[in-house]
CSV table of C-alpha atoms and ligand atoms in Angstrom, one decimal:
chain,number,residue,atom,x,y,z
A,181,MET,CA,-9.3,-14.3,30.0
A,182,PRO,CA,-7.2,-15.6,27.4
A,183,GLN,CA,-3.3,-15.4,28.4
A,184,ALA,CA,-0.8,-14.9,25.5
A,185,LYS,CA,2.8,-14.7,25.6
A,186,LEU,CA,5.7,-13.1,23.1
A,187,ILE,CA,9.4,-13.9,23.9
A,188,VAL,CA,11.6,-11.7,21.5
A,189,ASP,CA,15.5,-12.2,21.3
A,190,ARG,CA,17.5,-9.5,20.5
A,191,ASP,CA,20.1,-11.7,18.6
A,192,PHE,CA,17.5,-13.3,16.0
A,193,ALA,CA,15.9,-10.8,13.4
A,194,ILE,CA,13.9,-11.1,10.5
A,195,SER,CA,15.0,-8.7,8.5
A,196,ASP,CA,15.7,-5.0,8.3
A,197,ILE,CA,12.5,-2.7,7.5
A,198,ASP,CA,12.2,-1.2,4.1
A,199,ARG,CA,10.7,1.9,4.7
A,200,ARG,CA,8.7,1.4,1.3
A,201,LEU,CA,6.1,-1.0,3.1
A,202,PHE,CA,4.3,2.3,3.9
A,203,GLY,CA,3.4,3.5,0.7
A,204,THR,CA,0.0,4.4,-0.8
A,205,PHE,CA,-1.8,5.0,-4.1
A,206,VAL,CA,-3.0,7.7,-6.0
A,207,GLU,CA,-5.1,6.8,-9.3
A,208,HIS,CA,-6.6,9.0,-11.6
A,209,MET,CA,-10.1,7.8,-10.7
A,210,GLY,CA,-13.3,9.2,-8.8
A,211,ARG,CA,-12.3,12.1,-6.4
A,212,CYS,CA,-8.6,10.7,-5.8
A,213,VAL,CA,-6.6,13.3,-7.8
A,214,TYR,CA,-9.4,15.6,-8.4
A,215,THR,CA,-10.9,17.3,-5.0
A,216,GLY,CA,-8.2,14.8,-3.4
A,217,ILE,CA,-5.0,15.8,-3.4
A,218,TYR,CA,-5.6,18.3,-6.2
A,219,GLU,CA,-8.4,21.3,-5.5
A,220,PRO,CA,-7.4,24.9,-6.8
A,221,GLY,CA,-9.7,27.3,-5.3
A,222,HIS,CA,-10.0,25.0,-2.3
A,223,PRO,CA,-9.3,27.2,0.9
A,224,THR,CA,-6.3,25.3,1.7
A,225,ALA,CA,-4.9,25.3,-1.8
A,226,ASP,CA,-1.4,26.3,-2.3
A,227,GLU,CA,-0.2,28.2,-5.6
A,228,LYS,CA,0.0,24.9,-7.2
A,229,GLY,CA,-3.5,23.8,-6.3
A,230,PHE,CA,-2.7,21.1,-3.9
A,231,ARG,CA,-4.8,20.8,-0.8
A,232,GLN,CA,-2.7,21.9,2.1
A,233,ASP,CA,-5.2,19.7,4.4
A,234,VAL,CA,-4.7,16.7,2.4
A,235,ALA,CA,-0.8,17.1,2.4
A,236,ASP,CA,-0.7,17.8,5.8
A,237,LEU,CA,-2.7,14.5,6.8
A,238,THR,CA,-0.6,12.5,4.0
A,239,LYS,CA,2.6,13.7,6.1
A,240,GLU,CA,0.7,12.4,9.4
A,241,LEU,CA,-0.1,9.2,8.1
A,242,GLY,CA,3.7,8.7,7.4
A,243,VAL,CA,3.4,7.7,3.7
A,244,THR,CA,7.0,6.8,2.3
A,245,ILE,CA,6.4,6.1,-1.6
A,246,VAL,CA,3.0,6.6,-4.1
A,247,ARG,CA,2.1,4.6,-6.5
A,248,TYR,CA,0.6,6.7,-9.8
A,249,PRO,CA,-1.4,7.0,-12.1
A,250,GLY,CA,-3.3,3.9,-12.0
A,251,GLY,CA,-4.5,1.0,-11.4
A,252,ASN,CA,-6.8,0.2,-14.3
A,253,PHE,CA,-6.8,3.7,-15.6
A,254,LEU,CA,-3.0,3.3,-16.3
A,255,SER,CA,-4.1,0.7,-19.0
A,256,GLY,CA,-5.5,3.2,-21.5
A,257,TYR,CA,-3.4,6.2,-20.2
A,258,ASN,CA,-1.0,8.2,-22.5
A,259,TRP,CA,1.8,10.0,-20.4
A,260,GLU,CA,2.4,12.5,-23.1
A,261,ASP,CA,-1.6,14.0,-22.5
A,262,GLY,CA,-0.7,14.8,-19.2
A,263,VAL,CA,2.6,17.2,-19.6
A,264,GLY,CA,3.3,20.4,-21.2
A,265,PRO,CA,0.9,23.5,-21.0
A,266,VAL,CA,-2.4,22.5,-19.3
A,267,ALA,CA,-4.5,24.5,-21.9
A,268,GLU,CA,-3.3,22.3,-25.1
A,269,ARG,CA,-3.8,18.9,-22.8
A,270,PRO,CA,-6.6,16.8,-24.3
A,271,ARG,CA,-10.0,15.5,-22.5
A,272,ARG,CA,-10.1,12.1,-22.9
A,273,LEU,CA,-12.8,9.5,-22.4
A,274,ASP,CA,-11.1,7.0,-19.4
A,275,LEU,CA,-12.5,3.5,-20.2
A,276,ALA,CA,-11.5,2.3,-17.2
A,277,TRP,CA,-13.8,4.1,-15.0
A,278,PHE,CA,-16.2,5.9,-17.9
A,279,SER,CA,-15.3,9.4,-17.0
A,280,THR,CA,-13.6,12.2,-18.7
A,281,GLU,CA,-10.2,12.9,-17.9
A,282,THR,CA,-9.1,16.6,-18.1
A,283,ASN,CA,-5.5,16.0,-17.8
A,284,ALA,CA,-5.2,19.1,-15.8
A,285,PHE,CA,-3.0,17.0,-13.5
A,286,GLY,CA,-0.2,14.9,-14.9
A,287,THR,CA,3.1,13.7,-14.4
A,288,ASN,CA,5.1,16.8,-13.4
A,289,GLU,CA,2.3,18.0,-11.2
A,290,PHE,CA,2.4,14.5,-9.4
A,291,ILE,CA,6.4,14.9,-9.0
A,292,ASP,CA,5.5,18.6,-7.6
A,293,TRP,CA,3.2,17.2,-4.9
A,294,CYS,CA,5.4,14.2,-4.1
A,295,ARG,CA,8.1,16.8,-3.5
A,296,LYS,CA,6.2,19.2,-1.3
A,297,ILE,CA,5.6,16.4,1.1
A,298,ASP,CA,9.0,14.7,0.7
A,299,ILE,CA,7.6,11.4,-0.6
A,300,GLU,CA,9.1,9.0,-3.2
A,301,PRO,CA,7.2,8.7,-6.8
A,302,MET,CA,6.4,5.0,-8.0
A,303,PHE,CA,5.3,5.1,-11.6
A,304,GLY,CA,3.4,2.6,-13.9
A,305,VAL,CA,3.7,2.0,-17.6
A,306,ASN,CA,0.6,1.3,-19.8
A,307,LEU,CA,0.8,-2.3,-21.1
A,308,GLY,CA,-2.5,-2.6,-21.7
A,309,THR,CA,-2.7,-0.4,-25.0
A,310,ARG,CA,0.8,0.5,-25.3
A,311,GLY,CA,4.3,-1.1,-25.1
A,312,PRO,CA,8.0,-1.0,-24.7
A,313,ASP,CA,8.4,2.1,-27.2
A,314,GLU,CA,6.2,4.4,-24.8
A,315,ALA,CA,7.6,3.0,-21.5
A,316,ARG,CA,11.1,3.4,-22.8
A,317,ARG,CA,10.2,7.3,-23.8
A,318,PHE,CA,8.4,7.7,-20.4
A,319,VAL,CA,11.8,6.9,-18.7
A,320,GLU,CA,13.8,9.2,-20.8
A,321,TYR,CA,11.2,12.0,-20.3
A,322,CYS,CA,11.6,11.6,-16.6
A,323,ASN,CA,14.8,10.2,-16.0
A,324,HIS,CA,17.3,11.3,-18.4
A,325,PRO,CA,19.5,14.3,-17.4
A,326,SER,CA,19.7,16.0,-20.9
A,327,GLY,CA,20.6,16.0,-24.3
A,328,SER,CA,18.1,13.9,-25.9
A,329,GLN,CA,14.6,15.0,-27.3
A,330,LEU,CA,12.6,13.9,-24.5
A,331,SER,CA,15.0,15.1,-21.8
A,332,GLU,CA,14.9,18.5,-23.4
A,333,LEU,CA,11.0,18.2,-23.8
A,334,ARG,CA,11.2,17.9,-19.7
A,335,ARG,CA,13.2,20.6,-19.6
A,336,LYS,CA,10.9,22.9,-21.6
A,337,HIS,CA,8.3,22.1,-19.4
A,338,GLY,CA,10.0,23.5,-16.5
A,339,TYR,CA,11.9,20.7,-14.9
A,340,ASP,CA,15.6,21.3,-15.4
A,341,LYS,CA,16.5,18.0,-13.1
A,342,PRO,CA,15.5,14.6,-14.0
A,343,HIS,CA,12.4,13.3,-11.5
A,344,ASP,CA,14.8,10.5,-10.7
A,345,VAL,CA,11.9,7.7,-10.4
A,346,LYS,CA,13.4,4.7,-9.4
A,347,PHE,CA,10.5,2.3,-9.0
A,348,TRP,CA,8.5,1.6,-11.9
A,349,CYS,CA,5.3,-1.1,-12.1
A,350,LEU,CA,5.0,-2.9,-15.6
A,351,GLY,CA,1.5,-2.6,-16.4
A,352,ASN,CA,-1.6,-3.6,-14.0
A,353,GLU,CA,-3.6,-6.3,-13.2
A,354,MET,CA,-2.6,-7.5,-16.9
A,355,ASP,CA,-4.8,-10.8,-16.0
A,356,GLY,CA,-7.7,-9.2,-15.4
A,357,PRO,CA,-10.5,-9.4,-18.2
A,358,TRP,CA,-11.8,-6.0,-16.8
A,359,GLN,CA,-8.5,-4.5,-17.8
A,360,ILE,CA,-8.1,-2.2,-21.0
A,361,GLY,CA,-5.8,-4.9,-23.0
A,362,ALA,CA,-5.8,-7.8,-20.6
A,363,LYS,CA,-3.3,-10.5,-21.7
A,364,THR,CA,-2.6,-14.2,-21.0
A,365,ALA,CA,0.4,-15.2,-18.9
A,366,ARG,CA,2.7,-16.0,-22.3
A,367,GLU,CA,1.6,-12.5,-24.0
A,368,TYR,CA,2.3,-10.2,-20.5
A,369,GLY,CA,5.5,-12.3,-19.5
A,370,ARG,CA,7.2,-11.8,-22.9
A,371,LEU,CA,5.9,-8.0,-23.0
A,372,ALA,CA,7.0,-7.5,-19.6
A,373,LEU,CA,10.2,-8.9,-20.4
A,374,GLU,CA,10.8,-6.6,-23.6
A,375,THR,CA,9.5,-3.6,-21.8
A,376,ALA,CA,11.7,-4.3,-18.9
A,377,LYS,CA,14.9,-4.5,-21.2
A,378,VAL,CA,14.5,-0.9,-23.0
A,379,MET,CA,13.5,0.8,-19.8
A,380,ARG,CA,16.5,-0.3,-18.1
A,381,TRP,CA,18.8,0.3,-21.2
A,382,VAL,CA,17.7,4.0,-20.6
A,383,ASP,CA,18.3,4.2,-16.9
A,384,PRO,CA,20.1,1.1,-15.4
A,385,SER,CA,19.7,2.1,-11.9
A,386,ILE,CA,15.5,1.7,-12.1
A,387,GLU,CA,13.9,-0.9,-10.1
A,388,LEU,CA,10.9,-3.1,-11.9
A,389,ALA,CA,7.8,-4.7,-10.8
A,390,ALA,CA,6.0,-7.1,-13.1
A,391,CYS,CA,2.3,-7.7,-12.4
A,392,GLY,CA,1.4,-11.1,-10.4
A,393,SER,CA,-2.6,-12.0,-10.2
A,394,SER,CA,-5.0,-9.2,-9.4
A,395,ASN,CA,-6.0,-11.4,-6.3
A,396,ARG,CA,-5.5,-14.7,-4.9
A,397,ASP,CA,-9.1,-16.1,-6.0
A,398,MET,CA,-8.2,-15.7,-9.7
A,399,ALA,CA,-8.6,-18.8,-11.9
A,400,THR,CA,-5.3,-18.3,-13.1
A,401,TYR,CA,-3.7,-17.6,-9.8
A,402,ALA,CA,0.1,-19.1,-9.4
A,403,ARG,CA,0.0,-20.7,-12.6
A,404,TRP,CA,0.4,-16.9,-13.6
A,405,GLU,CA,3.1,-15.9,-11.4
A,406,TYR,CA,5.2,-18.7,-12.7
A,407,GLU,CA,4.9,-18.5,-16.1
A,408,VAL,CA,5.1,-14.5,-16.3
A,409,LEU,CA,8.3,-15.1,-14.0
A,410,ASP,CA,9.6,-17.7,-16.6
A,411,HIS,CA,9.7,-15.2,-19.0
A,412,CYS,CA,11.0,-11.9,-17.4
A,413,PHE,CA,12.8,-13.2,-14.3
A,414,ASP,CA,16.0,-12.1,-15.3
A,415,TYR,CA,15.0,-8.5,-16.0
A,416,VAL,CA,12.6,-7.7,-13.2
A,417,ASP,CA,13.3,-7.2,-9.2
A,418,PHE,CA,9.5,-7.5,-8.0
A,419,ILE,CA,6.6,-9.5,-8.7
A,420,SER,CA,3.2,-7.6,-7.3
A,421,LEU,CA,0.4,-8.5,-5.3
A,422,HIS,CA,-3.1,-7.0,-5.0
A,423,THR,CA,-5.6,-7.9,-2.4
A,424,TYR,CA,-8.8,-6.0,-0.9
A,425,PHE,CA,-10.0,-7.8,1.9
A,426,GLN,CA,-14.0,-8.9,2.1
A,427,ASN,CA,-16.2,-9.6,4.8
A,428,PRO,CA,-18.7,-12.1,2.9
A,429,HIS,CA,-19.9,-13.8,6.2
A,430,ASP,CA,-20.6,-10.4,8.0
A,431,SER,CA,-18.8,-11.9,11.1
A,432,THR,CA,-15.8,-9.9,12.8
A,433,GLU,CA,-14.1,-13.0,13.6
A,434,GLU,CA,-14.3,-14.2,9.9
A,435,PHE,CA,-13.5,-10.8,8.9
A,436,LEU,CA,-9.8,-10.9,11.0
A,437,GLY,CA,-9.3,-14.0,9.2
A,438,ASN,CA,-8.1,-12.0,6.1
A,439,ILE,CA,-4.9,-11.5,8.0
A,440,GLU,CA,-4.1,-15.6,7.7
A,441,LEU,CA,-5.2,-15.5,3.8
A,442,LEU,CA,-2.9,-12.3,3.6
A,443,ASP,CA,0.1,-14.5,5.1
A,444,TYR,CA,-0.8,-17.5,2.7
A,445,PHE,CA,-0.8,-15.4,-0.1
A,446,ILE,CA,2.7,-14.1,0.6
A,447,LYS,CA,4.3,-17.1,1.3
A,448,GLU,CA,2.8,-18.5,-2.0
A,449,VAL,CA,4.1,-15.8,-4.1
A,450,VAL,CA,7.3,-16.0,-2.4
A,451,ALA,CA,7.4,-20.2,-3.2
A,452,ILE,CA,6.7,-19.5,-6.7
A,453,ALA,CA,8.9,-17.1,-7.2
A,454,ASP,CA,11.8,-19.6,-5.8
A,455,ALA,CA,10.5,-22.1,-7.8
A,456,VAL,CA,11.1,-20.1,-10.9
A,457,ALA,CA,14.7,-19.2,-9.7
A,458,ALA,CA,15.3,-23.1,-8.8
A,459,THR,CA,15.0,-23.9,-12.5
A,460,ARG,CA,17.6,-21.6,-13.5
A,461,ARG,CA,20.0,-22.7,-10.2
A,462,SER,CA,19.6,-18.6,-9.9
A,463,PRO,CA,20.7,-17.1,-6.5
A,464,LYS,CA,18.6,-14.0,-7.3
A,465,ARG,CA,15.5,-13.7,-5.2
A,466,ILE,CA,12.4,-11.6,-6.3
A,467,MET,CA,10.9,-9.5,-3.7
A,468,LEU,CA,7.2,-8.8,-3.3
A,469,SER,CA,5.3,-5.5,-4.1
A,470,LEU,CA,2.0,-5.5,-2.4
A,471,ASP,CA,1.1,-2.7,-4.7
A,472,GLU,CA,-2.6,-2.4,-3.8
A,473,TRP,CA,-4.1,-3.6,-0.6
A,474,ASN,CA,-7.0,-2.3,1.8
A,475,VAL,CA,-10.3,-3.3,3.0
A,476,TRP,CA,-13.0,-3.1,0.0
A,477,TYR,CA,-16.5,-4.6,0.0
A,478,LYS,CA,-18.7,-2.1,0.9
A,479,ALA,CA,-18.9,0.4,-1.8
A,480,ARG,CA,-18.3,-1.9,-4.8
A,481,SER,CA,-21.7,-2.2,-6.4
A,482,HIS,CA,-22.2,-1.3,-10.3
A,483,SER,CA,-23.3,2.4,-9.3
A,484,ASP,CA,-20.4,2.7,-7.1
A,485,LEU,CA,-17.9,1.8,-9.9
A,486,ARG,CA,-19.8,3.6,-12.8
A,487,LYS,CA,-21.5,7.0,-13.1
A,488,PRO,CA,-23.5,7.7,-16.4
A,489,GLY,CA,-22.7,10.4,-18.9
A,490,TRP,CA,-19.1,10.5,-18.4
A,491,PRO,CA,-18.6,12.9,-15.5
A,492,GLU,CA,-15.1,14.4,-14.2
A,493,HIS,CA,-14.0,13.0,-10.9
A,494,PRO,CA,-17.7,11.6,-10.0
A,495,HIS,CA,-17.9,10.1,-6.4
A,496,LEU,CA,-16.6,6.4,-7.0
A,497,ILE,CA,-16.1,3.9,-4.4
A,498,GLU,CA,-16.0,6.1,-1.4
A,499,GLU,CA,-15.9,3.3,1.3
A,500,VAL,CA,-16.8,4.5,4.6
A,501,TYR,CA,-14.2,2.8,7.1
A,502,ASN,CA,-15.3,1.1,10.6
A,503,ALA,CA,-13.7,-0.1,13.7
A,504,GLU,CA,-13.3,-3.4,12.6
A,505,ASP,CA,-11.7,-2.5,9.4
A,506,ALA,CA,-9.3,-0.8,11.4
A,507,LEU,CA,-8.4,-3.9,13.2
A,508,LEU,CA,-7.5,-5.5,10.0
A,509,ILE,CA,-5.7,-3.1,8.6
A,510,GLY,CA,-3.6,-3.0,11.7
A,511,GLY,CA,-3.3,-6.9,11.5
A,512,ALA,CA,-2.5,-6.6,8.0
A,513,LEU,CA,0.7,-4.2,8.7
A,514,ILE,CA,2.0,-6.8,11.3
A,515,THR,CA,2.0,-9.8,8.6
A,516,LEU,CA,3.7,-7.4,6.5
A,517,LEU,CA,6.1,-6.5,9.1
A,518,ASN,CA,6.8,-10.4,9.9
A,519,ASN,CA,7.2,-10.9,6.0
A,520,SER,CA,9.7,-8.0,5.6
A,521,ASP,CA,12.4,-10.2,4.5
A,522,ARG,CA,10.7,-10.5,1.1
A,523,VAL,CA,7.7,-8.0,1.0
A,524,LYS,CA,9.8,-4.7,0.5
A,525,THR,CA,7.3,-2.3,-0.6
A,526,ALA,CA,3.5,-2.3,-0.2
A,527,CYS,CA,0.8,0.6,-0.9
A,528,ILE,CA,-2.4,1.0,1.0
A,529,ALA,CA,-5.0,2.0,-1.9
A,530,GLN,CA,-5.9,4.2,-2.3
A,531,LEU,CA,-4.9,7.8,-0.5
A,532,VAL,CA,-7.8,9.9,-0.4
A,533,ASN,CA,-11.5,9.4,-1.1
A,534,ILE,CA,-11.4,6.4,-3.0
A,535,ILE,CA,-11.3,3.9,-0.5
A,536,GLY,CA,-8.8,5.8,1.5
A,537,PRO,CA,-7.7,6.6,5.0
A,538,ILE,CA,-8.3,10.3,4.3
A,539,MET,CA,-11.7,11.5,3.4
A,540,THR,CA,-12.5,14.9,2.0
A,541,GLU,CA,-15.5,17.1,0.8
A,542,PRO,CA,-15.0,19.4,-2.2
A,543,GLY,CA,-14.5,22.8,-1.0
A,544,GLY,CA,-14.8,21.4,2.8
A,545,PRO,CA,-12.9,19.8,5.3
A,546,ALA,CA,-10.5,16.6,5.3
A,547,TRP,CA,-10.5,14.0,8.0
A,548,ARG,CA,-9.0,10.8,8.9
A,549,GLN,CA,-10.8,7.5,8.4
A,550,THR,CA,-10.5,4.9,11.1
A,551,ILE,CA,-7.9,3.0,9.4
A,552,PHE,CA,-5.8,5.8,9.3
A,553,HIS,CA,-4.6,4.9,12.9
A,554,PRO,CA,-3.2,1.9,12.7
A,555,PHE,CA,-1.4,2.9,9.6
A,556,ALA,CA,0.0,5.9,10.8
A,557,LEU,CA,1.0,4.5,14.0
A,558,THR,CA,3.0,1.6,12.4
A,559,SER,CA,4.9,4.0,10.1
A,560,ARG,CA,5.5,6.1,13.1
A,561,TYR,CA,7.2,3.4,15.2
A,562,ALA,CA,8.2,0.5,13.1
A,563,HIS,CA,11.9,1.7,12.2
A,564,GLY,CA,15.1,-0.5,12.2
A,565,ARG,CA,14.3,-4.3,12.1
A,566,VAL,CA,11.8,-6.6,12.6
A,567,LEU,CA,12.8,-9.5,15.3
A,568,ARG,CA,11.6,-12.9,15.4
A,569,THR,CA,8.9,-13.5,18.0
A,570,LEU,CA,7.9,-16.9,20.1
A,571,ALA,CA,4.4,-16.5,20.5
A,572,SER,CA,1.9,-18.6,22.5
A,573,SER,CA,-1.6,-17.7,22.6
A,574,PRO,CA,-5.1,-19.6,22.5
A,575,THR,CA,-6.5,-20.0,19.1
A,576,TYR,CA,-10.0,-20.0,17.5
A,577,ALA,CA,-11.2,-21.9,14.3
A,578,GLY,CA,-12.8,-19.8,11.2
A,579,LYS,CA,-13.3,-20.3,7.8
A,580,ALA,CA,-9.9,-18.9,6.6
A,581,ALA,CA,-7.8,-21.3,9.0
A,582,PRO,CA,-8.5,-23.9,11.4
A,583,GLU,CA,-6.3,-22.3,14.5
A,584,MET,CA,-6.0,-18.8,14.1
A,585,PRO,CA,-4.4,-17.2,17.5
A,586,TYR,CA,-6.3,-14.8,19.0
A,587,LEU,CA,-2.8,-12.7,19.6
A,588,HIS,CA,-1.3,-11.6,16.4
A,589,ALA,CA,1.8,-9.5,17.0
A,590,SER,CA,5.3,-8.2,15.8
A,591,VAL,CA,8.1,-6.8,17.2
A,592,THR,CA,10.5,-4.1,15.9
A,593,GLU,CA,13.8,-2.7,17.3
A,594,ASP,CA,15.4,0.6,16.2
A,595,GLU,CA,19.0,0.3,16.9
A,596,ALA,CA,19.5,4.3,16.3
A,597,THR,CA,17.5,5.2,19.1
A,598,GLY,CA,17.3,2.2,21.2
A,599,GLN,CA,13.3,1.9,20.9
A,600,VAL,CA,12.0,-1.9,20.9
A,601,VAL,CA,8.2,-1.7,20.0
A,602,VAL,CA,5.3,-4.2,20.2
A,603,PHE,CA,2.5,-4.3,17.6
A,604,ALA,CA,-0.4,-6.5,19.1
A,605,LEU,CA,-4.1,-7.3,17.6
A,606,ASN,CA,-6.3,-9.0,20.6
A,607,ARG,CA,-8.6,-10.8,18.2
A,608,HIS,CA,-10.7,-12.1,21.1
A,609,LEU,CA,-13.9,-9.8,20.6
A,610,ARG,CA,-15.4,-10.6,24.0
A,611,GLU,CA,-12.4,-11.2,26.4
A,612,GLU,CA,-9.3,-8.8,27.6
A,613,MET,CA,-6.0,-10.5,26.8
A,614,ASP,CA,-3.4,-10.8,29.2
A,615,LEU,CA,-0.4,-10.6,27.6
A,616,ASP,CA,3.4,-10.6,28.7
A,617,VAL,CA,6.2,-9.7,26.4
A,618,VAL,CA,9.6,-10.8,27.3
A,619,LEU,CA,12.4,-8.6,25.9
A,620,ARG,CA,15.7,-10.9,26.1
A,621,GLY,CA,19.3,-9.4,25.0
A,622,PHE,CA,18.4,-6.0,25.8
A,623,GLY,CA,20.9,-5.3,28.7
A,624,GLN,CA,19.4,-2.6,31.1
A,625,ASP,CA,15.9,-2.6,32.3
A,626,ARG,CA,13.4,-0.9,29.9
A,627,ARG,CA,10.5,1.8,30.1
A,628,ILE,CA,7.2,2.4,28.5
A,629,VAL,CA,7.6,5.3,26.4
A,630,THR,CA,4.2,5.2,25.3
A,631,ALA,CA,1.2,2.5,24.9
A,632,GLN,CA,-1.7,3.2,22.6
A,633,GLN,CA,-4.5,1.4,21.2
A,634,VAL,CA,-7.3,1.5,18.5
A,635,SER,CA,-10.6,-0.2,19.4
A,636,ASN,CA,-14.1,0.5,20.0
A,637,PRO,CA,-16.8,-1.7,21.4
A,638,ASN,CA,-19.1,-1.1,18.7
A,639,PHE,CA,-17.3,-2.6,15.7
A,640,LYS,CA,-19.1,-0.8,13.1
A,641,ALA,CA,-18.5,2.5,14.5
A,642,VAL,CA,-16.9,5.0,12.0
A,643,ASN,CA,-15.5,8.5,11.8
A,644,THR,CA,-17.3,11.2,9.6
A,645,LYS,CA,-17.0,14.7,8.8
A,646,ASP,CA,-19.2,16.1,11.9
A,647,GLU,CA,-17.5,13.0,14.2
A,648,PRO,CA,-14.1,12.9,13.0
A,649,ASN,CA,-12.3,11.5,16.1
A,650,ASN,CA,-14.9,8.9,17.0
A,651,ILE,CA,-12.5,6.2,16.6
A,652,ALA,CA,-8.9,7.8,17.5
A,653,PRO,CA,-5.7,6.1,19.6
A,654,GLN,CA,-6.5,6.0,23.2
A,655,PRO,CA,-3.7,5.1,25.9
A,656,ILE,CA,-3.6,1.6,27.0
A,657,LYS,CA,-4.6,1.6,30.5
A,658,SER,CA,-3.7,-1.3,32.1
A,659,ILE,CA,0.1,-1.5,31.4
A,660,ARG,CA,3.5,-1.9,32.8
A,661,ILE,CA,7.1,-3.3,32.8
A,662,ASP,CA,8.7,-5.4,35.2
A,663,GLY,CA,12.6,-5.1,34.3
A,664,HIS,CA,12.4,-7.1,30.8
A,665,THR,CA,9.1,-7.9,30.7
A,666,ILE,CA,6.1,-6.0,29.5
A,667,LYS,CA,2.5,-6.9,31.4
A,668,ALA,CA,-0.5,-5.7,29.4
A,669,LYS,CA,-4.3,-6.5,29.4
A,670,LEU,CA,-5.4,-5.8,25.7
A,671,PRO,CA,-9.0,-4.7,25.4
A,672,PRO,CA,-11.2,-7.2,23.6
A,673,GLY,CA,-11.0,-6.7,19.8
A,674,SER,CA,-8.0,-4.2,20.3
A,675,TRP,CA,-5.2,-3.2,17.8
A,676,ASN,CA,-2.2,-2.1,20.1
A,677,VAL,CA,1.3,-0.5,19.8
A,678,ILE,CA,3.8,-0.5,23.0
A,679,VAL,CA,7.2,1.5,22.6
A,680,THR,CA,9.8,1.0,25.2
A,681,ALA,CA,13.0,2.3,25.7
A,682,ALA,CA,16.0,1.7,28.2
A,683,ALA,CA,15.5,2.5,31.6
B,173,AHR,O1,-8.1,0.5,-6.6
B,173,AHR,C1,-9.0,0.6,-7.4
B,173,AHR,C2,-8.8,-0.8,-8.2
B,173,AHR,O2,-8.6,-1.9,-8.0
B,173,AHR,C3,-7.5,-0.3,-9.2
B,173,AHR,O3,-7.9,0.8,-10.4
B,173,AHR,C4,-7.2,-1.6,-9.7
B,173,AHR,O4,-6.1,-1.9,-10.2
B,173,AHR,C5,-8.0,-2.7,-8.8
B,173,AHR,O5,-8.6,-3.9,-9.2
């Protein structure tokens, strides 16, 4: 049985948690918008056509911010197509996904949906086919109070108050040859700079993210980040990262090595951003926006990505998640917490149907995929700040790294409630882990408030419409607390959350 130990001291913190780490992504792609969040005529639909079952699950998921409207879709999108009377909106060919976009749902519908469930919108501007002029006009439409042509147009459309969208992405994956209007780093860096400049002149309160690489395997990775930031460093706040975890060796042990790859990715991008700062002798620190991340490899064939005949909202990339995917998502969230000094926003991609934690049937039910659970539990319990941990654990060798600890963990403290929370993944797939967590500096003895795990001995087990609760959180069976020391036995291949409070 692997023995592992965590020591935590209340005096040593990594960072406050930016709650925007628990973001998600809604793209006009497949069935994410249509028959996902929006389905007029559905038995649960409200008067605006929003599915109440999906809205309820989104709330339960604990989402804080939502990126919209793409993704690759963004790079061919005219925001003007999606505002004003629906009957007058154009039907367009979407060249990102070879679908027909009806534009029945657009900016104002999205804002209504965000307000309904009290989440923050994150918008992107099209830097594929368009540029600074469209972007500054879009900020004016959304955020300017009144008295200009575009703010008055918004008011005429029924939105008297500004939408007050704070976070904006400068394009999407502009380094990718698949992108409509892909660019070189120099072309994009200049465009991002000039676009950011005028957007800020319209609304100085906004935050802006430049596109980093589409993934860490891009041939231009690292040089792209350096050159882009070298152009637009002074005008942006964030650089984006995208990653979709793969399972090329069909091995759960290797698959869980994606946790190390994510950590390398984050630390490398931080180093590059700080290198650009060094060339300017600048104290400014660019933050990271992991604005697309998830597992995605099963539904990735040509026919998953494209259906013939320009259909409206076809079934695209409807990945069904299994138990090992839930372990990896839980593990990646631990990595995000441990890097919370620099990763301030993150969006699990996407929310519903398209590689999403929520699945729906048109006209039918909605259910939670396996990955829903670690995300919802982390969002529910990770408040306040992340503490530094001193961990000891046996390791295993994998392709991602020569020494991967079986224990992967993070500890948070919410000073408002006094709760100290341990998030722990046991990556040993055959043996239970004996874990001690020593909590130093918290004064009086502690008690366990709740201790839950997500695991299943069958790593390929899934949730379906007919068996929606096959994988769901269960109590940790063997756990106790001895003064300030938690003593738990974590099942093989399990993700766990242990919530403590003052006794
Ligand atoms: O999330 C699906 C797609 O993956 C997005 O549109 C794109 O940005 C990424 O390549």
